[in-house]
Amino acid sequence: MVESVALPIQRGPRQTLHHVWAPKLRRIVMLTGNAQLHLWAMLEAHPGVTQYCERPAPPDAAQDLPVADFWAIRDGSPCWLRLAEASAEGAASLDRATSHEGVDLISPDELKRHRVWIRNWLSLLPYLSTTSPIGLEALKAQVVEVAGNEATFDEIERHFGQTDPVLTRTAVIAALHAGLLVSQDLKHKPWDRATRVCRTPPRDRHAPQ
């Protein structure tokens, strides 16, 4: 398996540069433009993606890798993802990927179809930059237990009334990020404290949350 390192930033004159904390990588990543930012959010929110690299390049100059926006390990297998310049038939989703010269193409239409989910995770991911993941482990297990078949963020926060509600909320988000909880609401409605979550069946642990 070939791992990658990030190439230096090459930003176009009209591109916005985004500096974001990547919980899965435990480091800051720099992204150019909103499309890269949105694809990054999909990678972070997908529990089946365990590792990735932005602007991937081979660590050994003698190696040859496809030109891509991201390299990732998805469901145990490496893949390369490239943002398509225009809408293309058969462009890849993170679950049903089609390949073009070894690279999964992600079209603007694909990002648009996931826009609610992406927008929600862009709001949720910053919570994971404020707390050590080790310190959340015990609370994360407890919120998964409390969520059970279904509970809202608000109900879970009220259940842990003696705990800082932001910390409880962060534990719920961490459980979603890890694939331990799932929320259909996040895919279709703006996130708020009425957003419902439930414990993820073991067979669905790697499905998008």
PDB file of C-alpha atoms in Angstrom:
ATOM      1  CA  MET A   1       0.000   0.000   0.000  1.00  0.00           C
ATOM      2  CA  VAL A   2       1.466   3.378  -1.054  1.00  0.00           C
ATOM      3  CA  GLU A   3       1.024   6.223   1.419  1.00  0.00           C
ATOM      4  CA  SER A   4       1.214   9.831   0.313  1.00  0.00           C
ATOM      5  CA  VAL A   5       2.526  13.172   1.486  1.00  0.00           C
ATOM      6  CA  ALA A   6       0.862  16.524   0.831  1.00  0.00           C
ATOM      7  CA  LEU A   7       2.192  18.684  -1.981  1.00  0.00           C
ATOM      8  CA  PRO A   8       2.737  22.407  -1.303  1.00  0.00           C
ATOM      9  CA  ILE A   9      -0.282  24.675  -1.840  1.00  0.00           C
ATOM     10  CA  GLN A  10      -0.831  26.049  -5.339  1.00  0.00           C
ATOM     11  CA  ARG A  11      -3.699  28.521  -5.068  1.00  0.00           C
ATOM     12  CA  GLY A  12      -5.353  30.235  -8.011  1.00  0.00           C
ATOM     13  CA  PRO A  13      -5.841  34.025  -7.846  1.00  0.00           C
ATOM     14  CA  ARG A  14      -9.564  33.711  -7.065  1.00  0.00           C
ATOM     15  CA  GLN A  15      -9.413  30.672  -4.785  1.00  0.00           C
ATOM     16  CA  THR A  16     -10.062  30.950  -1.055  1.00  0.00           C
ATOM     17  CA  LEU A  17      -7.483  29.284   1.186  1.00  0.00           C
ATOM     18  CA  HIS A  18      -9.012  27.316   4.072  1.00  0.00           C
ATOM     19  CA  HIS A  19      -7.046  26.280   7.184  1.00  0.00           C
ATOM     20  CA  VAL A  20      -9.016  23.596   9.064  1.00  0.00           C
ATOM     21  CA  TRP A  21      -8.301  21.179  11.894  1.00  0.00           C
ATOM     22  CA  ALA A  22      -8.626  17.573  10.641  1.00  0.00           C
ATOM     23  CA  PRO A  23      -9.699  15.306  13.531  1.00  0.00           C
ATOM     24  CA  LYS A  24      -8.761  12.087  11.710  1.00  0.00           C
ATOM     25  CA  LEU A  25      -5.254  13.366  10.971  1.00  0.00           C
ATOM     26  CA  ARG A  26      -4.810  15.341  14.218  1.00  0.00           C
ATOM     27  CA  ARG A  27      -3.300  18.245  12.283  1.00  0.00           C
ATOM     28  CA  ILE A  28      -4.256  21.348  10.318  1.00  0.00           C
ATOM     29  CA  VAL A  29      -4.841  20.909   6.599  1.00  0.00           C
ATOM     30  CA  MET A  30      -4.839  23.679   3.995  1.00  0.00           C
ATOM     31  CA  LEU A  31      -7.422  23.496   1.222  1.00  0.00           C
ATOM     32  CA  THR A  32      -7.959  25.669  -1.832  1.00  0.00           C
ATOM     33  CA  GLY A  33     -11.518  26.587  -2.754  1.00  0.00           C
ATOM     34  CA  ASN A  34     -14.916  25.534  -1.442  1.00  0.00           C
ATOM     35  CA  ALA A  35     -15.087  22.326  -3.480  1.00  0.00           C
ATOM     36  CA  GLN A  36     -11.957  20.949  -1.776  1.00  0.00           C
ATOM     37  CA  LEU A  37     -13.339  22.040   1.581  1.00  0.00           C
ATOM     38  CA  HIS A  38     -16.627  20.247   0.938  1.00  0.00           C
ATOM     39  CA  LEU A  39     -14.939  17.046  -0.230  1.00  0.00           C
ATOM     40  CA  TRP A  40     -12.711  17.189   2.860  1.00  0.00           C
ATOM     41  CA  ALA A  41     -15.836  17.390   5.065  1.00  0.00           C
ATOM     42  CA  MET A  42     -17.228  14.280   3.360  1.00  0.00           C
ATOM     43  CA  LEU A  43     -13.991  12.387   4.053  1.00  0.00           C
ATOM     44  CA  GLU A  44     -13.982  13.447   7.700  1.00  0.00           C
ATOM     45  CA  ALA A  45     -17.673  12.580   8.170  1.00  0.00           C
ATOM     46  CA  HIS A  46     -17.446   9.132   6.545  1.00  0.00           C
ATOM     47  CA  PRO A  47     -16.502   6.521   9.197  1.00  0.00           C
ATOM     48  CA  GLY A  48     -15.261   4.147   6.492  1.00  0.00           C
ATOM     49  CA  VAL A  49     -12.482   6.624   5.682  1.00  0.00           C
ATOM     50  CA  THR A  50      -9.741   5.967   8.239  1.00  0.00           C
ATOM     51  CA  GLN A  51      -6.875   7.901   6.654  1.00  0.00           C
ATOM     52  CA  TYR A  52      -6.397  10.460   3.904  1.00  0.00           C
ATOM     53  CA  CYS A  53      -3.980  13.002   2.505  1.00  0.00           C
ATOM     54  CA  GLU A  54      -4.703  16.271   0.708  1.00  0.00           C
ATOM     55  CA  ARG A  55      -2.859  17.026  -2.578  1.00  0.00           C
ATOM     56  CA  PRO A  56      -1.224  13.564  -2.494  1.00  0.00           C
ATOM     57  CA  ALA A  57       2.301  13.005  -3.788  1.00  0.00           C
ATOM     58  CA  PRO A  58       4.485   9.898  -3.403  1.00  0.00           C
ATOM     59  CA  PRO A  59       7.048  10.012  -0.563  1.00  0.00           C
ATOM     60  CA  ASP A  60       9.552   8.567  -3.047  1.00  0.00           C
ATOM     61  CA  ALA A  61      10.094  10.651  -6.195  1.00  0.00           C
ATOM     62  CA  ALA A  62      10.587   7.426  -8.170  1.00  0.00           C
ATOM     63  CA  GLN A  63       6.989   6.371  -7.461  1.00  0.00           C
ATOM     64  CA  ASP A  64       4.195   7.375  -9.802  1.00  0.00           C
ATOM     65  CA  LEU A  65       0.773   8.314  -8.420  1.00  0.00           C
ATOM     66  CA  PRO A  66      -2.364   9.646 -10.132  1.00  0.00           C
ATOM     67  CA  VAL A  67      -3.082  13.377 -10.057  1.00  0.00           C
ATOM     68  CA  ALA A  68      -5.774  13.799  -7.394  1.00  0.00           C
ATOM     69  CA  ASP A  69      -7.136  16.182  -4.778  1.00  0.00           C
ATOM     70  CA  PHE A  70      -7.108  13.495  -2.070  1.00  0.00           C
ATOM     71  CA  TRP A  71      -5.737  10.037  -1.390  1.00  0.00           C
ATOM     72  CA  ALA A  72      -7.700   7.998   1.174  1.00  0.00           C
ATOM     73  CA  ILE A  73      -8.100   4.617   2.798  1.00  0.00           C
ATOM     74  CA  ARG A  74     -11.809   3.832   2.401  1.00  0.00           C
ATOM     75  CA  ASP A  75     -13.209   0.597   3.821  1.00  0.00           C
ATOM     76  CA  GLY A  76      -9.671  -0.749   4.027  1.00  0.00           C
ATOM     77  CA  SER A  77      -8.656   0.012   0.427  1.00  0.00           C
ATOM     78  CA  PRO A  78      -6.696   2.953  -1.015  1.00  0.00           C
ATOM     79  CA  CYS A  79      -8.410   5.324  -3.436  1.00  0.00           C
ATOM     80  CA  TRP A  80      -7.684   8.622  -5.181  1.00  0.00           C
ATOM     81  CA  LEU A  81     -10.317  11.346  -5.445  1.00  0.00           C
ATOM     82  CA  ARG A  82     -10.309  14.202  -7.918  1.00  0.00           C
ATOM     83  CA  LEU A  83     -12.769  17.055  -8.232  1.00  0.00           C
ATOM     84  CA  ALA A  84     -14.257  17.134 -11.710  1.00  0.00           C
ATOM     85  CA  GLU A  85     -14.258  20.534 -13.404  1.00  0.00           C
ATOM     86  CA  ALA A  86     -17.825  20.109 -14.613  1.00  0.00           C
ATOM     87  CA  SER A  87     -20.747  17.804 -13.999  1.00  0.00           C
ATOM     88  CA  ALA A  88     -19.987  14.356 -15.376  1.00  0.00           C
ATOM     89  CA  GLU A  89     -22.179  11.279 -15.721  1.00  0.00           C
ATOM     90  CA  GLY A  90     -21.120   8.542 -13.371  1.00  0.00           C
ATOM     91  CA  ALA A  91     -19.120  10.830 -11.083  1.00  0.00           C
ATOM     92  CA  ALA A  92     -18.226   9.023  -7.899  1.00  0.00           C
ATOM     93  CA  SER A  93     -19.804   9.168  -4.472  1.00  0.00           C
ATOM     94  CA  LEU A  94     -17.836   7.983  -1.455  1.00  0.00           C
ATOM     95  CA  ASP A  95     -19.824   4.751  -1.400  1.00  0.00           C
ATOM     96  CA  ARG A  96     -20.499   4.018  -5.084  1.00  0.00           C
ATOM     97  CA  ALA A  97     -17.315   5.057  -6.815  1.00  0.00           C
ATOM     98  CA  THR A  98     -16.615   4.815 -10.513  1.00  0.00           C
ATOM     99  CA  SER A  99     -13.034   4.985 -11.676  1.00  0.00           C
ATOM    100  CA  HIS A 100     -11.367   7.026 -14.379  1.00  0.00           C
ATOM    101  CA  GLU A 101      -7.700   6.176 -14.879  1.00  0.00           C
ATOM    102  CA  GLY A 102      -7.556   4.925 -11.299  1.00  0.00           C
ATOM    103  CA  VAL A 103      -9.098   8.117  -9.879  1.00  0.00           C
ATOM    104  CA  ASP A 104     -12.632   8.516  -8.516  1.00  0.00           C
ATOM    105  CA  LEU A 105     -14.149  11.664 -10.039  1.00  0.00           C
ATOM    106  CA  ILE A 106     -16.343  13.810  -7.788  1.00  0.00           C
ATOM    107  CA  SER A 107     -18.618  16.117  -9.774  1.00  0.00           C
ATOM    108  CA  PRO A 108     -20.105  19.458  -8.638  1.00  0.00           C
ATOM    109  CA  ASP A 109     -23.525  17.789  -8.815  1.00  0.00           C
ATOM    110  CA  GLU A 110     -22.347  15.118  -6.386  1.00  0.00           C
ATOM    111  CA  LEU A 111     -21.265  17.743  -3.864  1.00  0.00           C
ATOM    112  CA  LYS A 112     -24.554  19.583  -4.378  1.00  0.00           C
ATOM    113  CA  ARG A 113     -26.549  16.418  -3.609  1.00  0.00           C
ATOM    114  CA  HIS A 114     -24.768  16.191  -0.254  1.00  0.00           C
ATOM    115  CA  ARG A 115     -24.868  19.914   0.512  1.00  0.00           C
ATOM    116  CA  VAL A 116     -27.021  19.639   3.677  1.00  0.00           C
ATOM    117  CA  TRP A 117     -24.840  16.844   5.092  1.00  0.00           C
ATOM    118  CA  ILE A 118     -21.679  18.786   4.195  1.00  0.00           C
ATOM    119  CA  ARG A 119     -22.964  22.035   5.702  1.00  0.00           C
ATOM    120  CA  ASN A 120     -23.917  20.241   8.908  1.00  0.00           C
ATOM    121  CA  TRP A 121     -20.515  18.603   9.281  1.00  0.00           C
ATOM    122  CA  LEU A 122     -18.715  21.871   8.609  1.00  0.00           C
ATOM    123  CA  SER A 123     -20.596  23.144  11.677  1.00  0.00           C
ATOM    124  CA  LEU A 124     -19.922  20.025  13.769  1.00  0.00           C
ATOM    125  CA  LEU A 125     -16.262  19.270  13.044  1.00  0.00           C
ATOM    126  CA  PRO A 126     -14.882  22.349  14.885  1.00  0.00           C
ATOM    127  CA  TYR A 127     -16.189  20.846  18.151  1.00  0.00           C
ATOM    128  CA  LEU A 128     -13.659  18.021  17.737  1.00  0.00           C
ATOM    129  CA  SER A 129     -10.755  20.476  17.661  1.00  0.00           C
ATOM    130  CA  THR A 130     -11.383  21.689  21.214  1.00  0.00           C
ATOM    131  CA  THR A 131     -11.224  18.458  23.230  1.00  0.00           C
ATOM    132  CA  SER A 132      -8.734  15.603  23.494  1.00  0.00           C
ATOM    133  CA  PRO A 133     -10.240  12.441  21.945  1.00  0.00           C
ATOM    134  CA  ILE A 134      -8.798  10.392  24.825  1.00  0.00           C
ATOM    135  CA  GLY A 135     -10.650  12.510  27.376  1.00  0.00           C
ATOM    136  CA  LEU A 136     -13.936  11.936  25.541  1.00  0.00           C
ATOM    137  CA  GLU A 137     -13.819   8.129  25.397  1.00  0.00           C
ATOM    138  CA  ALA A 138     -15.787   7.406  28.575  1.00  0.00           C
ATOM    139  CA  LEU A 139     -18.450  10.050  27.895  1.00  0.00           C
ATOM    140  CA  LYS A 140     -18.705   8.972  24.256  1.00  0.00           C
ATOM    141  CA  ALA A 141     -19.562   5.419  25.306  1.00  0.00           C
ATOM    142  CA  GLN A 142     -22.172   6.746  27.723  1.00  0.00           C
ATOM    143  CA  VAL A 143     -23.919   8.966  25.161  1.00  0.00           C
ATOM    144  CA  VAL A 144     -24.106   6.029  22.727  1.00  0.00           C
ATOM    145  CA  GLU A 145     -25.814   4.004  25.442  1.00  0.00           C
ATOM    146  CA  VAL A 146     -28.251   6.812  26.242  1.00  0.00           C
ATOM    147  CA  ALA A 147     -29.057   7.460  22.564  1.00  0.00           C
ATOM    148  CA  GLY A 148     -30.242   3.873  22.176  1.00  0.00           C
ATOM    149  CA  ASN A 149     -32.904   3.548  19.493  1.00  0.00           C
ATOM    150  CA  GLU A 150     -33.338   7.338  19.186  1.00  0.00           C
ATOM    151  CA  ALA A 151     -32.696  10.547  21.117  1.00  0.00           C
ATOM    152  CA  THR A 152     -32.156  14.196  20.252  1.00  0.00           C
ATOM    153  CA  PHE A 153     -29.041  16.182  21.066  1.00  0.00           C
ATOM    154  CA  ASP A 154     -31.155  18.131  23.569  1.00  0.00           C
ATOM    155  CA  GLU A 155     -32.423  14.992  25.332  1.00  0.00           C
ATOM    156  CA  ILE A 156     -28.893  13.614  25.645  1.00  0.00           C
ATOM    157  CA  GLU A 157     -27.551  16.917  26.983  1.00  0.00           C
ATOM    158  CA  ARG A 158     -30.360  17.089  29.557  1.00  0.00           C
ATOM    159  CA  HIS A 159     -29.682  13.478  30.609  1.00  0.00           C
ATOM    160  CA  PHE A 160     -26.121  14.501  31.509  1.00  0.00           C
ATOM    161  CA  GLY A 161     -27.286  17.595  33.372  1.00  0.00           C
ATOM    162  CA  GLN A 162     -24.238  17.664  35.669  1.00  0.00           C
ATOM    163  CA  THR A 163     -21.852  17.731  32.691  1.00  0.00           C
ATOM    164  CA  ASP A 164     -20.984  20.792  30.624  1.00  0.00           C
ATOM    165  CA  PRO A 165     -23.528  20.631  27.748  1.00  0.00           C
ATOM    166  CA  VAL A 166     -20.864  21.581  25.210  1.00  0.00           C
ATOM    167  CA  LEU A 167     -18.756  18.612  26.350  1.00  0.00           C
ATOM    168  CA  THR A 168     -21.770  16.294  26.075  1.00  0.00           C
ATOM    169  CA  ARG A 169     -22.554  17.687  22.614  1.00  0.00           C
ATOM    170  CA  THR A 170     -18.936  17.131  21.590  1.00  0.00           C
ATOM    171  CA  ALA A 171     -19.128  13.506  22.761  1.00  0.00           C
ATOM    172  CA  VAL A 172     -22.243  12.962  20.606  1.00  0.00           C
ATOM    173  CA  ILE A 173     -20.454  14.481  17.609  1.00  0.00           C
ATOM    174  CA  ALA A 174     -17.387  12.315  18.295  1.00  0.00           C
ATOM    175  CA  ALA A 175     -19.618   9.211  18.377  1.00  0.00           C
ATOM    176  CA  LEU A 176     -21.165  10.215  15.027  1.00  0.00           C
ATOM    177  CA  HIS A 177     -17.666  10.841  13.638  1.00  0.00           C
ATOM    178  CA  ALA A 178     -16.567   7.373  14.776  1.00  0.00           C
ATOM    179  CA  GLY A 179     -19.646   5.695  13.288  1.00  0.00           C
ATOM    180  CA  LEU A 180     -21.022   4.654  16.699  1.00  0.00           C
ATOM    181  CA  LEU A 181     -24.119   6.836  16.216  1.00  0.00           C
ATOM    182  CA  VAL A 182     -26.053   7.594  13.043  1.00  0.00           C
ATOM    183  CA  SER A 183     -28.394  10.462  12.151  1.00  0.00           C
ATOM    184  CA  GLN A 184     -30.661  10.570   9.142  1.00  0.00           C
ATOM    185  CA  ASP A 185     -31.560  14.130  10.124  1.00  0.00           C
ATOM    186  CA  LEU A 186     -28.016  15.339   9.399  1.00  0.00           C
ATOM    187  CA  LYS A 187     -28.401  14.278   5.768  1.00  0.00           C
ATOM    188  CA  HIS A 188     -31.648  16.151   5.155  1.00  0.00           C
ATOM    189  CA  LYS A 189     -32.143  18.964   7.695  1.00  0.00           C
ATOM    190  CA  PRO A 190     -29.974  21.686   9.232  1.00  0.00           C
ATOM    191  CA  TRP A 191     -28.405  20.587  12.485  1.00  0.00           C
ATOM    192  CA  ASP A 192     -29.851  21.866  15.760  1.00  0.00           C
ATOM    193  CA  ARG A 193     -30.449  20.500  19.241  1.00  0.00           C
ATOM    194  CA  ALA A 194     -33.595  18.716  17.980  1.00  0.00           C
ATOM    195  CA  THR A 195     -31.483  16.615  15.578  1.00  0.00           C
ATOM    196  CA  ARG A 196     -32.075  12.933  16.267  1.00  0.00           C
ATOM    197  CA  VAL A 197     -29.374  10.289  16.602  1.00  0.00           C
ATOM    198  CA  CYS A 198     -29.444   6.561  17.345  1.00  0.00           C
ATOM    199  CA  ARG A 199     -26.989   3.771  18.005  1.00  0.00           C
ATOM    200  CA  THR A 200     -25.521   2.399  14.771  1.00  0.00           C
ATOM    201  CA  PRO A 201     -26.192  -1.298  14.020  1.00  0.00           C
ATOM    202  CA  PRO A 202     -22.800  -3.105  13.871  1.00  0.00           C
ATOM    203  CA  ARG A 203     -23.217  -3.907  10.162  1.00  0.00           C
ATOM    204  CA  ASP A 204     -23.565  -0.164   9.365  1.00  0.00           C
ATOM    205  CA  ARG A 205     -20.590   1.148  11.330  1.00  0.00           C
ATOM    206  CA  HIS A 206     -18.797   2.319   8.163  1.00  0.00           C
ATOM    207  CA  ALA A 207     -21.827   4.023   6.581  1.00  0.00           C
ATOM    208  CA  PRO A 208     -21.900   7.832   6.285  1.00  0.00           C
ATOM    209  CA  GLN A 209     -23.360   9.463   9.402  1.00  0.00           C
TER     210      GLN A 209
END
